[in-house]
Amino acid sequence: MAGSVPTVSELFAAARRRYEQLFGGDAPLIAVCAPGRVNLIGEHTDYNQGFVLPMALPLVTVVVGSQTCGRDVTVVTATEDADEPHRVDFSLPADGAPLAPGLPRWANYVKGVIEHYRAPPVPGFRAVIASNDGDKVSKAVACQQAEHSHGGVPCGIMDQFVSVLGREGHALLIDCRSLEATLVPLADPGLIILITNSNVKHSLSGSEYPLRRRRCEEAASAMGKSSLRDATMKDLEEASDRMDEVTVRRARHVIEEIERTVQAAEALRRGEYKEFGRLMVESHNSLRDLYEVSCRELDELVSAALAVEGVYGSRMTGGGFGGCTVTLLQAGAIDRTILHIQSSAFLTTAEGSSNYNSGEAPQDHKEPQLSSRMLNLNSSD
Ligand code: GAF
């Protein structure tokens, strides 16, 4: 992203202006906002009932809206996407009939949440979701179900959970079985978390994510466990002749990654950043070699970051096959790290020049003590 990122207040102002233009000058009555996330460690462990350690980001999505009389819903996006209509109108079905997914695809997340938020039933509204009640855990679970049924991704709970429970200056250790979440302080002014977007597009609703998930279920069942959370490496060795070699590798990644995530949260609590970085690198290598969800560009970004003095660790983050890397580094190393990443192999062959976005904190928030920065690279698709 070039230039500065709009602050939360600017986003709210833009959304409100759009609402007023579209709906006859009426001001919206509800304004909500949810942060984006990056996962520090614990990849492909959430749907195996394991641990994850994501943190919320100052990049947010805001929604403004008002309840209306009747059952009609209008949802509009503040910016226009060339590929899909930016407005959707539909009626809420009477008598609990299902609200089917359809087009545009982005609206399926709205429909899915309405579908899974039945008590009390969602009334007609303009703009996007108004969340009024319900505890945070059930809100996250409803949003996860929406992604399963309407987004077509059998995802775990991590993204939705950190979006409702994440706090500035903290990572969030989530136990994806008990759904207990513990905030882990991460507010050291000497640290920066750099998120680098490879701009390689990934589609989680493609076949690879559900395939990985199925392998994990097969591995757990071959070991007589309800999930890989209950399995040890000894269990895996003993059961390996009842699984094919690929399934063994997938299960090994998950079993070790769950353990790594707990160790990483401990290291963070003790301020042992070198150890945290070492675990990040182990996680990346395991995702690359055992789980096989990395790609050339992500591997190169990680290698480029790790070559710089002052970088503690780096890894791909999220579902994989593209997307972003996350790097933990000393604040003093930020400029040379960005320069080095920008001049690394695949970037120099990409068209145009790379952009750097400082990821400034929203103006209406106090300055976070720890910075997250976004580095967005030109497309290499
Ligand atoms: C995607 C999913 F949405 C998450 O639930 C998680 O499984 C992640 O991939 C891999 O850790 O982001």
Coordinates of C-alpha atoms and ligand atoms in Angstrom, one line a residue:
M1 CA 0.0 0.0 0.0
A2 CA 1.4 3.4 -0.9
G3 CA 0.8 6.4 1.3
S4 CA -0.9 6.3 4.7
V5 CA -3.6 4.0 5.8
P6 CA -6.9 5.7 6.6
T7 CA -7.4 6.0 10.4
V8 CA -10.5 4.5 12.1
S9 CA -12.0 7.9 12.3
E10 CA -11.5 8.5 8.6
L11 CA -13.0 5.2 7.7
F12 CA -16.0 5.9 9.9
A13 CA -16.4 9.3 8.3
A14 CA -16.2 7.8 4.8
A15 CA -18.7 5.1 5.6
R16 CA -21.0 7.6 7.2
R17 CA -20.9 9.9 4.2
R18 CA -21.7 7.0 1.9
Y19 CA -24.6 5.9 4.0
E20 CA -26.0 9.4 4.1
Q21 CA -25.7 9.8 0.3
L22 CA -27.4 6.4 -0.3
F23 CA -30.2 6.6 2.3
G24 CA -31.6 10.1 1.9
G25 CA -29.4 11.9 4.3
D26 CA -30.3 9.9 7.4
A27 CA -27.4 9.4 9.8
P28 CA -26.6 5.7 10.7
L29 CA -27.4 4.8 14.3
I30 CA -24.8 2.1 14.8
A31 CA -21.1 2.1 14.2
V32 CA -18.9 -0.9 14.9
C33 CA -15.3 -1.9 14.0
A34 CA -13.3 -5.1 14.0
P35 CA -9.5 -5.4 13.6
G36 CA -7.6 -7.6 11.1
R37 CA -5.2 -10.1 12.5
V38 CA -1.8 -11.8 12.0
N39 CA -0.9 -15.2 13.4
L40 CA 2.4 -15.1 15.2
I41 CA 2.6 -18.9 15.5
G42 CA 0.3 -22.0 15.6
E43 CA -0.6 -22.7 12.0
H44 CA -3.2 -25.2 11.0
T45 CA -3.7 -26.1 14.6
D46 CA -7.0 -24.4 15.3
Y47 CA -9.2 -27.0 13.6
N48 CA -7.2 -29.7 15.4
Q49 CA -8.2 -28.3 18.8
G50 CA -4.7 -27.0 19.4
F51 CA -3.2 -23.7 20.4
V52 CA -2.7 -20.6 18.2
L53 CA -1.1 -17.2 19.0
P54 CA -2.5 -14.4 16.8
M55 CA -2.6 -10.7 17.5
A56 CA -5.1 -8.0 16.3
L57 CA -3.8 -5.3 14.0
P58 CA -4.6 -1.6 13.7
L59 CA -5.9 -2.3 10.2
V60 CA -9.7 -2.5 10.7
T61 CA -13.0 -3.0 9.0
V62 CA -15.8 -0.6 10.1
V63 CA -19.5 -0.9 9.6
V64 CA -22.2 1.7 10.0
G65 CA -25.9 1.0 9.8
S66 CA -29.4 1.3 11.1
Q67 CA -32.2 -1.1 11.9
T68 CA -35.2 -0.7 9.6
C69 CA -38.9 -1.7 9.8
G70 CA -39.6 -4.8 8.0
R71 CA -37.4 -7.6 6.7
D72 CA -35.4 -5.9 3.9
V73 CA -31.6 -5.7 4.1
T74 CA -29.4 -3.5 2.0
V75 CA -25.6 -3.8 2.3
V76 CA -23.2 -1.6 0.5
T77 CA -19.4 -1.6 0.5
A78 CA -17.7 1.8 0.9
T79 CA -15.2 1.1 -1.9
E80 CA -16.1 -0.4 -5.2
D81 CA -14.6 -3.7 -6.4
A82 CA -14.3 -4.0 -10.1
D83 CA -15.1 -7.7 -10.0
E84 CA -18.3 -7.7 -8.0
P85 CA -21.3 -5.4 -7.4
H86 CA -20.8 -3.2 -4.3
R87 CA -24.5 -3.3 -3.3
V88 CA -26.7 -6.2 -2.3
D89 CA -30.5 -6.1 -1.5
F90 CA -32.3 -9.1 0.0
S91 CA -35.2 -10.0 2.3
L92 CA -34.8 -11.9 5.5
P93 CA -36.8 -15.1 5.1
A94 CA -39.9 -15.6 7.3
D95 CA -40.4 -18.6 9.5
G96 CA -36.8 -19.5 9.9
A97 CA -36.3 -20.5 6.3
P98 CA -32.6 -20.6 5.3
L99 CA -30.9 -17.6 3.9
A100 CA -28.9 -19.1 1.0
P101 CA -25.5 -17.9 -0.1
G102 CA -25.2 -16.4 -3.6
L103 CA -23.7 -13.4 -5.3
P104 CA -21.9 -11.1 -4.7
R105 CA -19.6 -13.4 -2.7
W106 CA -18.6 -10.8 -0.1
A107 CA -22.2 -10.6 1.0
N108 CA -22.2 -14.3 1.9
Y109 CA -20.3 -13.4 5.1
V110 CA -23.1 -11.0 6.1
K111 CA -25.8 -13.6 5.2
G112 CA -24.0 -16.3 7.0
V113 CA -23.7 -14.3 10.2
I114 CA -27.5 -13.5 10.0
E115 CA -28.1 -17.2 9.5
H116 CA -26.1 -18.2 12.5
Y117 CA -27.4 -15.4 14.7
R118 CA -31.0 -16.5 15.2
A119 CA -31.6 -15.6 18.9
P120 CA -32.7 -12.9 18.9
P121 CA -33.5 -12.8 15.2
V122 CA -31.7 -10.1 13.2
P123 CA -34.1 -7.4 12.0
G124 CA -34.1 -5.7 8.6
F125 CA -31.2 -3.2 8.4
R126 CA -29.3 -1.0 6.1
A127 CA -25.5 -1.3 5.7
V128 CA -23.7 -4.0 7.5
I129 CA -24.0 -6.0 10.7
A130 CA -25.1 -4.4 13.9
S131 CA -24.0 -6.7 16.8
N132 CA -26.1 -5.9 19.8
D133 CA -25.8 -8.7 22.2
G134 CA -24.4 -12.2 22.7
D135 CA -21.1 -13.0 24.4
K136 CA -17.9 -12.6 22.5
V137 CA -17.2 -16.3 22.2
S138 CA -20.6 -17.1 20.7
K139 CA -20.2 -14.1 18.3
A140 CA -16.9 -15.6 17.1
V141 CA -18.4 -19.1 16.8
A142 CA -21.4 -17.7 14.8
C143 CA -18.9 -15.9 12.4
Q144 CA -16.9 -19.1 12.0
Q145 CA -20.1 -21.0 11.1
A146 CA -20.9 -18.3 8.6
E147 CA -17.5 -18.9 7.0
H148 CA -18.2 -22.6 6.8
S149 CA -21.7 -22.4 5.4
H150 CA -21.6 -19.2 3.4
G151 CA -17.9 -18.6 2.7
G152 CA -17.1 -22.2 1.7
V153 CA -14.0 -22.5 4.0
P154 CA -14.0 -25.1 6.7
C155 CA -11.8 -22.8 8.8
G156 CA -10.8 -23.1 12.5
I157 CA -11.8 -20.4 15.1
M158 CA -8.6 -18.3 15.2
D159 CA -9.5 -15.4 12.9
Q160 CA -12.9 -14.7 14.4
F161 CA -11.7 -15.2 17.9
V162 CA -8.8 -12.8 17.8
S163 CA -11.0 -10.3 16.0
V164 CA -13.4 -10.1 18.9
L165 CA -11.0 -10.7 21.8
G166 CA -7.7 -9.2 20.6
R167 CA -6.3 -6.2 22.6
E168 CA -3.8 -3.6 21.6
G169 CA -0.2 -4.4 22.8
H170 CA -1.0 -8.1 23.2
A171 CA -0.9 -11.4 21.4
L172 CA -3.7 -13.9 22.2
L173 CA -3.0 -17.5 23.1
I174 CA -6.2 -19.3 22.2
D175 CA -6.9 -22.9 23.3
C176 CA -9.1 -24.0 20.4
R177 CA -10.6 -26.8 22.3
S178 CA -11.7 -25.1 25.5
L179 CA -12.1 -21.8 23.8
E180 CA -10.2 -20.1 26.6
A181 CA -8.1 -17.1 25.5
T182 CA -5.1 -15.6 27.4
L183 CA -3.7 -12.2 26.6
V184 CA 0.2 -12.3 26.3
P185 CA 1.8 -8.8 26.6
L186 CA 3.7 -7.8 23.5
A187 CA 4.3 -4.1 24.1
D188 CA 8.1 -3.7 23.9
P189 CA 9.1 -0.5 22.2
G190 CA 12.3 -2.2 21.0
L191 CA 10.3 -4.7 18.9
I192 CA 8.6 -4.5 15.5
I193 CA 6.3 -7.0 13.9
L194 CA 6.6 -6.6 10.1
I195 CA 3.9 -8.1 7.9
T196 CA 4.9 -8.6 4.3
N197 CA 2.3 -9.3 1.7
S198 CA 3.7 -11.5 -1.1
N199 CA 0.6 -10.5 -3.2
V200 CA 0.4 -14.1 -4.3
K201 CA -3.3 -14.7 -4.1
H202 CA -4.5 -17.8 -2.3
S203 CA -8.0 -19.2 -2.2
L204 CA -8.7 -21.2 1.0
S205 CA -12.0 -22.4 -0.3
G206 CA -10.0 -24.2 -3.0
S207 CA -9.3 -27.9 -2.5
E208 CA -6.1 -27.7 -0.5
Y209 CA -7.4 -26.4 2.9
P210 CA -10.2 -28.9 3.2
L211 CA -7.8 -31.6 2.1
R212 CA -5.4 -30.8 4.8
R213 CA -8.2 -30.8 7.3
R214 CA -9.4 -34.2 6.2
R215 CA -5.9 -35.7 6.5
C216 CA -5.7 -34.5 10.1
E217 CA -9.0 -36.1 10.9
E218 CA -7.9 -39.4 9.3
A219 CA -4.6 -39.3 11.2
A220 CA -6.5 -38.7 14.5
S221 CA -8.9 -41.5 13.8
A222 CA -6.1 -43.9 12.9
M223 CA -4.6 -43.2 16.3
G224 CA -8.0 -43.6 18.1
K225 CA -8.1 -39.9 19.1
S226 CA -10.9 -37.4 18.7
S227 CA -8.4 -34.8 17.4
L228 CA -4.7 -34.3 16.9
R229 CA -4.7 -32.3 20.1
D230 CA -4.7 -35.5 22.1
A231 CA -2.0 -37.2 20.0
T232 CA 1.8 -37.4 20.9
M233 CA 4.7 -38.1 18.5
K234 CA 4.9 -41.5 20.2
D235 CA 1.3 -42.2 19.2
L236 CA 2.1 -41.1 15.7
E237 CA 5.1 -43.4 15.5
E238 CA 3.2 -46.4 16.8
A239 CA 0.3 -45.8 14.3
S240 CA 2.4 -44.8 11.3
D241 CA 2.0 -48.2 9.5
R242 CA -1.8 -47.5 9.5
M243 CA -1.4 -44.3 7.6
D244 CA 0.2 -43.2 4.3
E245 CA 3.4 -41.2 4.4
V246 CA 1.8 -37.9 3.5
T247 CA -0.8 -38.2 6.4
V248 CA 2.0 -38.9 8.8
R249 CA 3.9 -35.8 7.7
R250 CA 0.7 -33.6 8.0
A251 CA 0.0 -35.0 11.5
R252 CA 3.6 -34.5 12.6
H253 CA 3.4 -30.8 11.7
V254 CA 0.2 -30.3 13.7
I255 CA 1.4 -32.2 16.8
E256 CA 4.7 -30.4 16.9
E257 CA 3.2 -27.0 16.0
I258 CA 0.7 -27.2 19.0
E259 CA 3.7 -27.8 21.3
R260 CA 5.7 -25.0 19.6
T261 CA 2.9 -22.5 20.1
V262 CA 2.7 -23.1 23.9
Q263 CA 6.5 -22.8 24.1
A264 CA 6.4 -19.6 22.0
A265 CA 3.8 -18.0 24.3
E266 CA 6.0 -18.8 27.3
A267 CA 9.0 -17.3 25.5
L268 CA 7.1 -14.2 24.8
R269 CA 6.0 -13.8 28.4
R270 CA 9.6 -14.1 29.5
G271 CA 10.8 -11.6 26.8
E272 CA 12.9 -14.3 25.2
Y273 CA 12.6 -13.0 21.6
K274 CA 15.5 -15.1 20.2
E275 CA 13.8 -18.2 21.4
F276 CA 10.5 -17.0 20.0
G277 CA 12.2 -16.3 16.6
R278 CA 13.7 -19.7 16.6
L279 CA 10.3 -21.3 17.0
M280 CA 8.9 -19.1 14.2
V281 CA 11.5 -20.4 11.9
E282 CA 10.9 -24.0 12.9
S283 CA 7.2 -23.4 12.3
H284 CA 7.9 -22.0 8.8
N285 CA 10.1 -25.0 7.9
S286 CA 7.5 -27.4 9.1
L287 CA 4.8 -25.7 7.1
R288 CA 7.0 -25.8 4.0
D289 CA 8.3 -29.4 4.3
L290 CA 5.7 -31.3 6.3
Y291 CA 2.4 -29.5 5.8
E292 CA 3.4 -28.3 2.3
V293 CA 1.4 -25.1 2.3
S294 CA 4.2 -22.6 1.6
C295 CA 5.3 -21.4 -1.9
R296 CA 8.5 -20.0 -3.5
E297 CA 7.7 -16.4 -2.8
L298 CA 6.9 -16.9 0.9
D299 CA 10.1 -19.0 1.3
E300 CA 12.1 -16.3 -0.3
L301 CA 10.6 -13.5 1.8
V302 CA 11.4 -15.5 4.9
S303 CA 15.0 -16.2 3.8
A304 CA 15.5 -12.6 2.9
A305 CA 14.3 -11.4 6.3
L306 CA 16.4 -13.9 8.2
A307 CA 19.5 -12.8 6.5
V308 CA 19.3 -9.4 8.2
E309 CA 21.0 -8.7 11.6
G310 CA 18.4 -7.8 14.2
V311 CA 15.7 -10.1 12.9
Y312 CA 14.6 -12.7 15.5
G313 CA 12.4 -14.9 13.3
S314 CA 10.2 -15.0 10.3
R315 CA 7.5 -17.3 8.9
M316 CA 4.6 -17.6 6.6
T317 CA 1.3 -16.8 8.3
G318 CA -2.2 -17.9 7.7
G319 CA -3.5 -20.7 5.5
G320 CA -0.6 -20.6 3.1
F321 CA -0.2 -20.9 -0.7
G322 CA 0.4 -17.2 -0.8
G323 CA -0.6 -14.3 1.4
C324 CA 1.8 -12.9 4.0
T325 CA 4.8 -13.5 6.1
V326 CA 5.3 -12.2 9.7
T327 CA 8.7 -11.2 11.0
L328 CA 9.8 -10.3 14.5
L329 CA 12.7 -7.9 14.6
Q330 CA 14.5 -5.3 16.7
A331 CA 13.0 -1.8 16.0
G332 CA 16.5 -0.6 15.0
A333 CA 16.7 -3.1 12.2
I334 CA 13.5 -2.1 10.4
D335 CA 14.9 0.0 7.6
R336 CA 17.7 -2.4 6.6
T337 CA 15.2 -5.3 6.8
I338 CA 12.7 -3.6 4.4
L339 CA 15.5 -2.6 2.0
H340 CA 16.9 -6.1 2.0
I341 CA 13.5 -7.7 1.4
Q342 CA 12.8 -5.3 -1.4
S343 CA 16.0 -6.1 -3.1
S344 CA 15.7 -9.9 -2.8
A345 CA 15.4 -12.2 -5.8
F346 CA 11.7 -12.5 -6.8
L347 CA 10.9 -8.9 -5.9
T348 CA 13.4 -7.5 -8.3
T349 CA 11.9 -9.5 -11.2
A350 CA 8.4 -8.3 -10.3
E351 CA 7.0 -5.4 -12.4
G352 CA 7.2 -1.9 -11.0
S353 CA 8.6 -1.0 -7.6
S354 CA 7.7 -2.3 -4.2
N355 CA 5.6 -0.1 -1.9
Y356 CA 6.1 0.4 1.8
N357 CA 3.3 1.4 4.1
S358 CA 4.2 2.5 7.6
G359 CA 0.9 1.0 9.0
E360 CA 0.5 4.0 11.3
A361 CA -1.7 3.6 14.3
P362 CA -5.2 5.1 14.1
Q363 CA -5.2 8.7 15.3
D364 CA -7.9 8.1 17.8
H365 CA -5.9 5.4 19.5
K366 CA -3.0 6.0 21.8
E367 CA 0.3 5.3 20.1
P368 CA 0.9 1.5 20.4
Q369 CA 4.2 0.8 22.2
L370 CA 5.0 -2.0 19.7
S371 CA 4.6 -1.3 16.0
S372 CA 3.3 -3.6 13.3
R373 CA 4.3 -2.5 9.9
M374 CA 2.9 -3.6 6.5
L375 CA 5.2 -4.1 3.5
N376 CA 3.1 -4.7 0.4
L377 CA 4.9 -6.1 -2.6
N378 CA 3.9 -5.7 -6.2
S379 CA 2.0 -8.7 -7.6
S380 CA 4.2 -11.6 -8.7
D381 CA 1.2 -13.8 -9.7
Ligands
GAF1 C1 -6.9 -19.8 7.7 C2 -8.1 -20.2 8.5 F1 -9.2 -19.4 8.3 C3 -7.8 -20.3 10.0 O1 -8.9 -20.8 10.8 C4 -6.5 -21.2 10.2 O2 -6.8 -22.6 10.1 C5 -5.4 -20.8 9.3 O3 -5.8 -20.7 7.9 C6 -4.2 -21.7 9.4 O4 -3.6 -21.7 10.6 O5 -6.5 -18.5 8.0

